[in-house]
mmCIF file of C-alpha atoms and ligand atoms in Angstrom:
data_model
loop_
_atom_site.group_PDB
_atom_site.id
_atom_site.type_symbol
_atom_site.label_atom_id
_atom_site.label_comp_id
_atom_site.label_asym_id
_atom_site.label_seq_id
_atom_site.Cartn_x
_atom_site.Cartn_y
_atom_site.Cartn_z
ATOM 1 C CA MET A 255 -20.265 -12.957 2.683
ATOM 2 C CA PRO A 256 -20.245 -16.632 3.637
ATOM 3 C CA GLU A 257 -19.403 -17.214 7.308
ATOM 4 C CA LYS A 258 -15.727 -17.085 8.215
ATOM 5 C CA GLU A 259 -14.040 -17.015 4.867
ATOM 6 C CA THR A 260 -10.282 -17.420 5.128
ATOM 7 C CA VAL A 261 -8.087 -14.797 3.517
ATOM 8 C CA LEU A 262 -4.384 -15.211 2.878
ATOM 9 C CA LEU A 263 -2.657 -11.884 3.343
ATOM 10 C CA THR A 264 0.841 -11.896 1.887
ATOM 11 C CA GLY A 265 2.935 -9.148 3.415
ATOM 12 C CA GLY A 266 0.342 -9.023 6.183
ATOM 13 C CA ALA A 267 2.766 -7.729 8.818
ATOM 14 C CA GLY A 268 3.648 -4.643 6.801
ATOM 15 C CA TYR A 269 2.269 -1.132 7.058
ATOM 16 C CA ILE A 270 -0.667 -1.690 4.732
ATOM 17 C CA GLY A 271 -1.106 -5.383 5.502
ATOM 18 C CA SER A 272 -1.399 -4.954 9.258
ATOM 19 C CA HIS A 273 -4.254 -2.472 8.867
ATOM 20 C CA ILE A 274 -6.044 -4.776 6.433
ATOM 21 C CA ALA A 275 -5.548 -7.687 8.854
ATOM 22 C CA VAL A 276 -7.290 -5.700 11.587
ATOM 23 C CA ASP A 277 -10.203 -4.786 9.315
ATOM 24 C CA LEU A 278 -10.574 -8.344 8.034
ATOM 25 C CA ILE A 279 -10.632 -9.786 11.544
ATOM 26 C CA ASP A 280 -13.074 -7.105 12.686
ATOM 27 C CA SER A 281 -15.323 -8.028 9.756
ATOM 28 C CA GLY A 282 -15.361 -11.715 10.657
ATOM 29 C CA TYR A 283 -12.772 -13.172 8.296
ATOM 30 C CA ASN A 284 -10.141 -15.708 9.304
ATOM 31 C CA VAL A 285 -6.746 -14.273 8.478
ATOM 32 C CA VAL A 286 -3.610 -16.157 7.516
ATOM 33 C CA ILE A 287 -0.538 -13.971 7.177
ATOM 34 C CA ALA A 288 2.504 -14.902 5.112
ATOM 35 C CA ASP A 289 5.401 -12.571 5.806
ATOM 36 C CA ASN A 290 9.190 -12.943 5.881
ATOM 37 C CA PHE A 291 9.573 -9.858 8.141
ATOM 38 C CA ASP A 292 11.999 -8.362 5.649
ATOM 39 C CA ASN A 293 10.498 -4.915 6.270
ATOM 40 C CA SER A 294 8.323 -5.608 9.321
ATOM 41 C CA SER A 295 8.541 -7.370 12.661
ATOM 42 C CA PRO A 296 6.816 -10.191 14.553
ATOM 43 C CA GLU A 297 5.684 -7.643 17.138
ATOM 44 C CA VAL A 298 3.116 -6.442 14.589
ATOM 45 C CA ILE A 299 1.283 -9.752 14.963
ATOM 46 C CA ASP A 300 1.004 -9.109 18.718
ATOM 47 C CA ARG A 301 -0.337 -5.646 17.987
ATOM 48 C CA ILE A 302 -2.975 -6.979 15.598
ATOM 49 C CA GLU A 303 -4.058 -9.351 18.359
ATOM 50 C CA GLU A 304 -4.072 -6.532 20.904
ATOM 51 C CA ILE A 305 -6.383 -4.443 18.715
ATOM 52 C CA THR A 306 -8.752 -7.171 17.558
ATOM 53 C CA GLY A 307 -8.568 -9.782 20.322
ATOM 54 C CA VAL A 308 -7.786 -12.385 17.668
ATOM 55 C CA ARG A 309 -4.353 -13.633 16.703
ATOM 56 C CA PRO A 310 -4.004 -14.153 12.964
ATOM 57 C CA ILE A 311 -2.338 -17.378 11.832
ATOM 58 C CA LEU A 312 1.233 -16.581 10.877
ATOM 59 C CA TYR A 313 3.582 -18.259 8.417
ATOM 60 C CA GLU A 314 7.033 -16.753 8.498
ATOM 61 C CA ILE A 315 7.808 -17.652 4.927
ATOM 62 C CA ASP A 316 8.944 -16.059 1.713
ATOM 63 C CA VAL A 317 6.163 -16.065 -0.862
ATOM 64 C CA THR A 318 8.753 -16.891 -3.521
ATOM 65 C CA ASN A 319 9.382 -20.248 -1.821
ATOM 66 C CA GLU A 320 7.147 -22.749 -3.582
ATOM 67 C CA GLU A 321 7.331 -25.547 -1.005
ATOM 68 C CA ASP A 322 6.646 -23.261 1.946
ATOM 69 C CA LEU A 323 3.688 -21.671 0.192
ATOM 70 C CA ARG A 324 2.284 -25.066 -0.798
ATOM 71 C CA GLN A 325 2.515 -26.163 2.835
ATOM 72 C CA LEU A 326 0.512 -23.099 3.906
ATOM 73 C CA PHE A 327 -2.222 -23.909 1.383
ATOM 74 C CA LYS A 328 -2.227 -27.565 2.492
ATOM 75 C CA GLU A 329 -2.715 -26.611 6.106
ATOM 76 C CA ASN A 330 -5.371 -23.922 5.555
ATOM 77 C CA GLN A 331 -8.457 -23.787 3.404
ATOM 78 C CA ILE A 332 -7.769 -20.478 1.690
ATOM 79 C CA ASP A 333 -10.778 -18.816 0.022
ATOM 80 C CA SER A 334 -9.102 -15.711 -1.349
ATOM 81 C CA VAL A 335 -5.781 -13.904 -1.399
ATOM 82 C CA ILE A 336 -4.745 -10.309 -0.867
ATOM 83 C CA HIS A 337 -1.239 -10.078 -2.276
ATOM 84 C CA LEU A 338 0.845 -7.276 -0.813
ATOM 85 C CA ALA A 339 4.224 -8.938 -0.268
ATOM 86 C CA GLY A 340 7.018 -7.256 -2.173
ATOM 87 C CA LEU A 341 9.959 -4.930 -2.119
ATOM 88 C CA LYS A 342 8.890 -1.312 -2.429
ATOM 89 C CA ALA A 343 11.779 1.133 -2.224
ATOM 90 C CA VAL A 344 11.884 3.071 -5.483
ATOM 91 C CA GLY A 345 15.528 4.218 -5.117
ATOM 92 C CA GLU A 346 16.783 0.776 -4.131
ATOM 93 C CA SER A 347 15.005 -0.726 -7.123
ATOM 94 C CA VAL A 348 17.108 1.474 -9.422
ATOM 95 C CA GLU A 349 20.305 0.235 -7.707
ATOM 96 C CA LEU A 350 19.218 -3.412 -7.524
ATOM 97 C CA PRO A 351 16.802 -3.995 -10.398
ATOM 98 C CA LEU A 352 17.350 -7.755 -10.642
ATOM 99 C CA LYS A 353 16.581 -8.207 -6.972
ATOM 100 C CA TYR A 354 13.293 -6.347 -7.456
ATOM 101 C CA TYR A 355 12.254 -8.189 -10.605
ATOM 102 C CA SER A 356 13.221 -11.534 -9.157
ATOM 103 C CA ASN A 357 11.513 -11.037 -5.818
ATOM 104 C CA ASN A 358 8.332 -9.245 -6.803
ATOM 105 C CA LEU A 359 7.607 -11.171 -9.989
ATOM 106 C CA ASN A 360 8.478 -14.591 -8.597
ATOM 107 C CA ALA A 361 6.242 -13.968 -5.594
ATOM 108 C CA THR A 362 3.275 -13.274 -7.877
ATOM 109 C CA LEU A 363 4.060 -16.185 -10.220
ATOM 110 C CA ASN A 364 4.532 -18.598 -7.356
ATOM 111 C CA LEU A 365 1.352 -17.484 -5.682
ATOM 112 C CA LEU A 366 -0.693 -17.924 -8.869
ATOM 113 C CA LYS A 367 0.776 -21.367 -9.409
ATOM 114 C CA ILE A 368 -0.104 -22.562 -5.914
ATOM 115 C CA MET A 369 -3.529 -20.888 -6.036
ATOM 116 C CA GLU A 370 -4.269 -22.843 -9.210
ATOM 117 C CA GLU A 371 -3.062 -26.065 -7.614
ATOM 118 C CA PHE A 372 -5.506 -25.586 -4.769
ATOM 119 C CA GLY A 373 -8.379 -24.159 -6.818
ATOM 120 C CA VAL A 374 -8.242 -20.701 -5.197
ATOM 121 C CA ASN A 375 -9.682 -18.184 -7.646
ATOM 122 C CA LYS A 376 -9.872 -14.782 -6.026
ATOM 123 C CA ILE A 377 -6.964 -12.384 -5.707
ATOM 124 C CA VAL A 378 -6.645 -8.718 -4.840
ATOM 125 C CA PHE A 379 -3.305 -7.285 -5.961
ATOM 126 C CA SER A 380 -1.462 -4.374 -4.455
ATOM 127 C CA SER A 381 -0.546 -2.135 -7.370
ATOM 128 C CA SER A 382 0.457 1.484 -7.376
ATOM 129 C CA ALA A 383 -0.289 4.813 -8.992
ATOM 130 C CA THR A 384 3.317 4.648 -10.113
ATOM 131 C CA VAL A 385 2.051 2.564 -13.089
ATOM 132 C CA TYR A 386 0.724 5.806 -14.619
ATOM 133 C CA GLY A 387 4.342 6.926 -15.128
ATOM 134 C CA VAL A 388 4.541 10.616 -15.906
ATOM 135 C CA PRO A 389 0.853 11.580 -16.114
ATOM 136 C CA GLU A 390 -0.166 13.614 -19.165
ATOM 137 C CA THR A 391 -3.200 14.932 -17.323
ATOM 138 C CA VAL A 392 -4.673 14.648 -13.846
ATOM 139 C CA PRO A 393 -6.872 13.386 -12.264
ATOM 140 C CA LEU A 394 -5.938 9.885 -13.333
ATOM 141 C CA THR A 395 -8.585 7.435 -14.480
ATOM 142 C CA GLU A 396 -7.954 3.721 -14.643
ATOM 143 C CA ASP A 397 -8.019 3.624 -18.443
ATOM 144 C CA MET A 398 -5.182 6.125 -18.873
ATOM 145 C CA PRO A 399 -1.907 4.938 -20.430
ATOM 146 C CA THR A 400 0.544 3.112 -18.198
ATOM 147 C CA SER A 401 4.318 3.214 -18.104
ATOM 148 C CA CYS A 402 6.979 3.339 -15.415
ATOM 149 C CA THR A 403 10.047 5.296 -14.453
ATOM 150 C CA ASN A 404 11.789 2.727 -12.219
ATOM 151 C CA PRO A 405 12.100 -1.063 -11.726
ATOM 152 C CA TYR A 406 9.828 -1.065 -8.662
ATOM 153 C CA GLY A 407 7.064 0.462 -10.761
ATOM 154 C CA TRP A 408 7.692 -2.013 -13.563
ATOM 155 C CA THR A 409 7.298 -4.920 -11.149
ATOM 156 C CA LYS A 410 3.848 -3.552 -10.281
ATOM 157 C CA LEU A 411 2.880 -3.059 -13.916
ATOM 158 C CA MET A 412 4.265 -6.474 -14.876
ATOM 159 C CA GLY A 413 2.426 -7.966 -11.916
ATOM 160 C CA GLU A 414 -0.785 -6.473 -13.299
ATOM 161 C CA GLN A 415 0.015 -7.968 -16.707
ATOM 162 C CA ILE A 416 0.765 -11.431 -15.295
ATOM 163 C CA LEU A 417 -2.509 -11.423 -13.388
ATOM 164 C CA THR A 418 -4.428 -10.173 -16.418
ATOM 165 C CA ASP A 419 -3.016 -12.920 -18.630
ATOM 166 C CA ALA A 420 -3.667 -15.540 -15.951
ATOM 167 C CA ALA A 421 -7.300 -14.404 -15.794
ATOM 168 C CA LYS A 422 -7.571 -14.625 -19.592
ATOM 169 C CA ALA A 423 -6.400 -18.209 -19.507
ATOM 170 C CA ASN A 424 -8.499 -19.244 -16.510
ATOM 171 C CA GLU A 425 -12.037 -17.971 -16.705
ATOM 172 C CA ASP A 426 -12.741 -18.848 -13.087
ATOM 173 C CA LEU A 427 -10.107 -16.405 -11.863
ATOM 174 C CA SER A 428 -11.233 -13.121 -10.336
ATOM 175 C CA VAL A 429 -8.516 -10.484 -10.166
ATOM 176 C CA ILE A 430 -8.811 -7.042 -8.613
ATOM 177 C CA LEU A 431 -5.933 -4.646 -9.227
ATOM 178 C CA LEU A 432 -5.798 -1.795 -6.731
ATOM 179 C CA ARG A 433 -3.672 1.202 -7.625
ATOM 180 C CA TYR A 434 -2.718 2.951 -4.420
ATOM 181 C CA PHE A 435 -1.932 6.623 -4.284
ATOM 182 C CA ASN A 436 0.021 7.861 -1.219
ATOM 183 C CA PRO A 437 -0.936 6.025 1.974
ATOM 184 C CA VAL A 438 -0.300 7.916 5.216
ATOM 185 C CA GLY A 439 -1.714 7.915 8.750
ATOM 186 C CA ALA A 440 -1.975 5.022 11.152
ATOM 187 C CA HIS A 441 -4.453 3.042 13.210
ATOM 188 C CA LYS A 442 -6.286 5.176 15.771
ATOM 189 C CA SER A 443 -4.882 3.039 18.599
ATOM 190 C CA GLY A 444 -1.347 4.093 17.704
ATOM 191 C CA LEU A 445 -0.361 0.413 17.886
ATOM 192 C CA ILE A 446 0.351 -0.130 14.196
ATOM 193 C CA GLY A 447 1.674 2.215 11.542
ATOM 194 C CA GLU A 448 4.469 2.785 9.070
ATOM 195 C CA LYS A 449 7.967 2.012 10.280
ATOM 196 C CA PRO A 450 10.543 2.739 7.605
ATOM 197 C CA ASN A 451 14.044 1.300 7.927
ATOM 198 C CA GLY A 452 16.654 4.043 8.319
ATOM 199 C CA ILE A 453 16.139 7.447 6.767
ATOM 200 C CA PRO A 454 12.572 7.714 5.465
ATOM 201 C CA ASN A 455 12.117 8.187 1.719
ATOM 202 C CA ASN A 456 8.501 9.227 1.970
ATOM 203 C CA LEU A 457 7.203 12.604 2.982
ATOM 204 C CA MET A 458 4.992 11.876 6.000
ATOM 205 C CA PRO A 459 7.446 9.592 7.846
ATOM 206 C CA TYR A 460 10.153 12.195 7.248
ATOM 207 C CA ILE A 461 7.981 14.979 8.638
ATOM 208 C CA CYS A 462 7.275 12.811 11.698
ATOM 209 C CA ASP A 463 11.026 12.309 12.213
ATOM 210 C CA VAL A 464 11.491 16.071 12.116
ATOM 211 C CA ALA A 465 8.602 16.552 14.554
ATOM 212 C CA LYS A 466 10.207 14.026 16.863
ATOM 213 C CA GLY A 467 13.538 15.881 16.711
ATOM 214 C CA LYS A 468 15.342 12.996 14.981
ATOM 215 C CA ARG A 469 16.137 15.236 11.991
ATOM 216 C CA ASP A 470 16.444 18.973 12.109
ATOM 217 C CA HIS A 471 14.584 19.895 8.946
ATOM 218 C CA LEU A 472 12.662 18.600 5.970
ATOM 219 C CA SER A 473 14.156 18.938 2.498
ATOM 220 C CA VAL A 474 11.404 19.909 0.100
ATOM 221 C CA PHE A 475 12.400 18.387 -3.229
ATOM 222 C CA GLY A 476 11.800 21.145 -5.739
ATOM 223 C CA ASN A 477 9.835 24.384 -5.645
ATOM 224 C CA ASP A 478 9.744 24.988 -9.385
ATOM 225 C CA TYR A 479 7.088 22.482 -10.464
ATOM 226 C CA PRO A 480 4.148 23.845 -12.451
ATOM 227 C CA THR A 481 1.870 23.493 -9.413
ATOM 228 C CA LYS A 482 0.071 26.019 -7.227
ATOM 229 C CA ASP A 483 3.093 26.632 -4.940
ATOM 230 C CA GLY A 484 5.844 24.981 -6.991
ATOM 231 C CA THR A 485 6.059 21.833 -4.846
ATOM 232 C CA GLY A 486 4.966 18.330 -5.860
ATOM 233 C CA VAL A 487 1.277 17.439 -5.609
ATOM 234 C CA ARG A 488 0.088 13.985 -4.484
ATOM 235 C CA ASP A 489 -3.080 12.220 -3.441
ATOM 236 C CA TYR A 490 -2.543 11.333 0.228
ATOM 237 C CA ILE A 491 -4.954 8.725 1.516
ATOM 238 C CA HIS A 492 -5.500 7.600 5.086
ATOM 239 C CA ILE A 493 -4.350 4.012 5.615
ATOM 240 C CA LEU A 494 -7.750 3.195 7.137
ATOM 241 C CA ASP A 495 -9.429 4.238 3.899
ATOM 242 C CA LEU A 496 -6.925 2.275 1.841
ATOM 243 C CA SER A 497 -7.636 -0.748 4.002
ATOM 244 C CA SER A 498 -11.417 -0.460 3.715
ATOM 245 C CA GLY A 499 -10.978 -0.371 -0.079
ATOM 246 C CA HIS A 500 -9.461 -3.859 0.107
ATOM 247 C CA LEU A 501 -12.447 -5.231 1.964
ATOM 248 C CA LYS A 502 -14.779 -3.787 -0.651
ATOM 249 C CA ALA A 503 -12.592 -5.232 -3.399
ATOM 250 C CA LEU A 504 -12.647 -8.630 -1.742
ATOM 251 C CA GLU A 505 -16.450 -8.582 -1.613
ATOM 252 C CA TYR A 506 -16.568 -7.567 -5.260
ATOM 253 C CA ALA A 507 -14.193 -10.412 -6.174
ATOM 254 C CA GLN A 508 -16.831 -12.897 -4.964
ATOM 255 C CA ASP A 509 -19.222 -11.923 -7.738
ATOM 256 C CA GLN A 510 -17.061 -11.027 -10.709
ATOM 257 C CA LYS A 511 -14.856 -13.038 -13.035
ATOM 258 C CA GLY A 512 -11.950 -11.578 -14.942
ATOM 259 C CA VAL A 513 -9.962 -8.460 -14.119
ATOM 260 C CA SER A 514 -11.013 -5.146 -12.619
ATOM 261 C CA VAL A 515 -8.770 -2.221 -11.812
ATOM 262 C CA PHE A 516 -9.464 0.552 -9.321
ATOM 263 C CA ASN A 517 -7.685 3.643 -8.117
ATOM 264 C CA LEU A 518 -7.598 3.988 -4.348
ATOM 265 C CA GLY A 519 -7.157 7.686 -3.765
ATOM 266 C CA THR A 520 -9.171 10.590 -2.412
ATOM 267 C CA GLY A 521 -9.266 12.601 -5.624
ATOM 268 C CA THR A 522 -7.683 15.607 -3.932
ATOM 269 C CA GLY A 523 -4.124 16.684 -4.619
ATOM 270 C CA TYR A 524 -2.080 18.343 -1.872
ATOM 271 C CA SER A 525 1.319 19.956 -2.315
ATOM 272 C CA VAL A 526 4.307 19.276 -0.059
ATOM 273 C CA LEU A 527 3.746 22.668 1.576
ATOM 274 C CA ASP A 528 0.049 21.851 2.107
ATOM 275 C CA ILE A 529 1.147 18.781 4.022
ATOM 276 C CA VAL A 530 3.716 20.685 6.085
ATOM 277 C CA ASN A 531 1.104 23.316 6.961
ATOM 278 C CA ALA A 532 -1.587 20.760 7.752
ATOM 279 C CA PHE A 533 0.795 18.819 9.980
ATOM 280 C CA GLU A 534 1.851 21.951 11.846
ATOM 281 C CA LYS A 535 -1.757 22.968 12.398
ATOM 282 C CA ALA A 536 -3.086 19.524 13.327
ATOM 283 C CA ASN A 537 -0.336 18.803 15.832
ATOM 284 C CA ASN A 538 0.805 22.261 16.840
ATOM 285 C CA ILE A 539 4.445 21.533 15.975
ATOM 286 C CA LYS A 540 6.726 23.588 13.763
ATOM 287 C CA ILE A 541 8.319 21.717 10.855
ATOM 288 C CA PRO A 542 11.383 23.586 9.607
ATOM 289 C CA TYR A 543 12.076 22.996 5.921
ATOM 290 C CA GLU A 544 14.458 23.966 3.152
ATOM 291 C CA PHE A 545 13.996 23.841 -0.579
ATOM 292 C CA THR A 546 16.427 21.557 -2.397
ATOM 293 C CA PRO A 547 16.581 20.488 -6.047
ATOM 294 C CA ARG A 548 13.967 18.111 -7.451
ATOM 295 C CA ARG A 549 14.330 14.411 -6.657
ATOM 296 C CA GLU A 550 15.035 12.371 -9.766
ATOM 297 C CA GLY A 551 12.033 10.482 -11.073
ATOM 298 C CA ASP A 552 9.443 12.620 -9.248
ATOM 299 C CA VAL A 553 6.452 13.890 -11.178
ATOM 300 C CA ALA A 554 4.828 17.272 -10.658
ATOM 301 C CA GLU A 555 1.306 16.077 -9.960
ATOM 302 C CA CYS A 556 -0.299 12.721 -9.340
ATOM 303 C CA TYR A 557 -3.826 12.361 -8.053
ATOM 304 C CA ALA A 558 -6.706 10.009 -8.638
ATOM 305 C CA ASP A 559 -10.095 10.171 -10.127
ATOM 306 C CA PRO A 560 -11.698 7.807 -7.589
ATOM 307 C CA LYS A 561 -15.161 7.701 -9.223
ATOM 308 C CA LYS A 562 -14.911 4.141 -10.495
ATOM 309 C CA ALA A 563 -14.305 2.735 -7.010
ATOM 310 C CA LEU A 564 -17.293 4.718 -5.739
ATOM 311 C CA GLU A 565 -19.583 3.547 -8.514
ATOM 312 C CA ILE A 566 -18.601 -0.097 -8.562
ATOM 313 C CA LEU A 567 -17.200 -0.880 -5.120
ATOM 314 C CA ASP A 568 -19.285 1.651 -3.227
ATOM 315 C CA TRP A 569 -16.048 2.824 -1.646
ATOM 316 C CA GLN A 570 -14.708 6.284 -0.992
ATOM 317 C CA ALA A 571 -12.142 7.820 1.311
ATOM 318 C CA VAL A 572 -13.673 9.433 4.391
ATOM 319 C CA HIS A 573 -10.730 10.429 6.587
ATOM 320 C CA SER A 574 -9.489 14.018 6.402
ATOM 321 C CA LEU A 575 -5.988 15.388 5.914
ATOM 322 C CA GLU A 576 -6.092 16.586 9.527
ATOM 323 C CA GLU A 577 -6.677 13.007 10.694
ATOM 324 C CA MET A 578 -3.885 11.745 8.453
ATOM 325 C CA CYS A 579 -1.490 14.177 10.151
ATOM 326 C CA GLN A 580 -2.768 13.517 13.685
ATOM 327 C CA ASP A 581 -2.757 9.754 13.329
ATOM 328 C CA SER A 582 0.724 9.653 11.773
ATOM 329 C CA TRP A 583 2.019 11.723 14.659
ATOM 330 C CA ASN A 584 0.150 9.744 17.319
ATOM 331 C CA TRP A 585 1.740 6.537 16.024
ATOM 332 C CA THR A 586 5.214 8.096 15.746
ATOM 333 C CA GLN A 587 5.083 9.282 19.345
ATOM 334 C CA LYS A 588 4.162 5.816 20.542
ATOM 335 C CA THR A 589 6.986 4.022 18.746
ATOM 336 C CA ASN A 590 10.463 3.922 20.219
ATOM 337 C CA SER A 591 12.529 4.209 17.060
HETATM 338 N N1 UFG B 882 9.119 14.837 -0.710
HETATM 339 C C1 UFG B 882 9.889 15.875 -0.229
HETATM 340 N N2 UFG B 882 10.794 15.600 0.736
HETATM 341 C C2 UFG B 882 10.982 14.351 1.257
HETATM 342 C C3 UFG B 882 10.173 13.292 0.758
HETATM 343 C C4 UFG B 882 9.256 13.568 -0.237
HETATM 344 O O1 UFG B 882 9.775 17.005 -0.674
HETATM 345 O O2 UFG B 882 11.842 14.167 2.132
HETATM 346 C C5 UFG B 882 8.096 15.147 -1.729
HETATM 347 C C6 UFG B 882 8.295 14.409 -3.055
HETATM 348 O O3 UFG B 882 9.141 15.132 -3.888
HETATM 349 C C7 UFG B 882 6.850 14.306 -3.556
HETATM 350 C C8 UFG B 882 6.025 14.182 -2.277
HETATM 351 O O4 UFG B 882 6.852 14.707 -1.240
HETATM 352 O O5 UFG B 882 6.487 15.492 -4.209
HETATM 353 C C9 UFG B 882 5.641 12.772 -1.953
HETATM 354 O O6 UFG B 882 6.802 11.952 -1.937
HETATM 355 P P1 UFG B 882 6.779 10.475 -1.346
HETATM 356 O O7 UFG B 882 8.176 9.941 -1.443
HETATM 357 O O8 UFG B 882 6.122 10.457 -0.027
HETATM 358 O O9 UFG B 882 5.807 9.692 -2.345
HETATM 359 P P2 UFG B 882 5.914 9.484 -3.924
HETATM 360 O O10 UFG B 882 4.688 10.077 -4.498
HETATM 361 O O11 UFG B 882 7.201 9.894 -4.477
HETATM 362 O O12 UFG B 882 5.912 7.881 -4.010
HETATM 363 C C10 UFG B 882 4.835 7.141 -3.507
HETATM 364 C C11 UFG B 882 5.332 5.783 -3.038
HETATM 365 C C12 UFG B 882 5.819 4.960 -4.192
HETATM 366 C C13 UFG B 882 4.796 4.890 -5.248
HETATM 367 C C14 UFG B 882 4.297 6.252 -5.637
HETATM 368 C C15 UFG B 882 3.110 6.131 -6.515
HETATM 369 O O13 UFG B 882 6.388 5.929 -2.134
HETATM 370 O O14 UFG B 882 6.066 3.646 -3.732
HETATM 371 O O15 UFG B 882 3.880 6.984 -4.480
HETATM 372 O O16 UFG B 882 2.767 7.324 -7.104
HETATM 373 F F1 UFG B 882 5.306 4.281 -6.322
#
């Protein structure tokens, strides 16, 4: 890596972005964050500084705003971009599809336009395992068919398509599409982690709320799936592993041209009850739960085949389920919400 490359991290104050910011700074990159704090807070920037001793440059802007983004590129010599900014609530995207399409797609289009203007050719894009739709078989490999069940997912798949077409038209462009499975856990310091607004949609934040006494029990959505215990199976990946995957992808983007796609998952599927049990054991806290009907749009099983990332990026997840549960809980205890 050339000395002190500068990386633009859109959505860099978010759950995933803040962990990547820490890893980038620790690895010697300059970090410029663009975030509108729609689903994050300025305090996160202080926390990143507290952990790393370096304060990332911050632009409180919306990536969909062309003039603001151009100004950022004028004022900083950006070498590459990790694009995470976007709306991500699956349920909300069904209620407000136009908001999701407009925001997520315009952010990507705008970013590509300004990158081209300034001759920036490397981009890592935050995609999602949701682009596999309802999997026909698991584990999922990157060449399996894609489709989506909600507008949020479509914005990820369309984002992949936009980037793919842009790379076809501009042979200097290097695009890495990363399909995340289910990120959980938090930084070991307990200073940054996931902070959902209101009632959590996702399993681990909900379990942490129950552990904290904010909610009296977990609703397990469905116990009649064709899985080992009837509950949904997912590929939970520690946020630190997800983050390290981005650094590997960024390194890879230096050498390749065109588009590459990688799953970021562990390759192991755990059921909802596995997670409840692991959390109870790791933290010695009882999590009361009740079975309720399936949640609309949920699939029975979704887990990665992570071999391609190992072979090509030399990346694999190393943090255990126990750590995922401990680190999620450590972070939850340290936050005041
Ligand atoms: N679940 C419960 N109770 C809850 C919350 C979740 O039983 O209160 C179950 C779900 O039914 C599912 C599992 O826990 O079986 C995981 O659910 P999450 O909501 O944590 O995660 P999803 O797999 O549904 O969705 C996540 C991201 C999406 C992304 C998708 C990609 O939230 O943004 O992975 O596969 F699109």
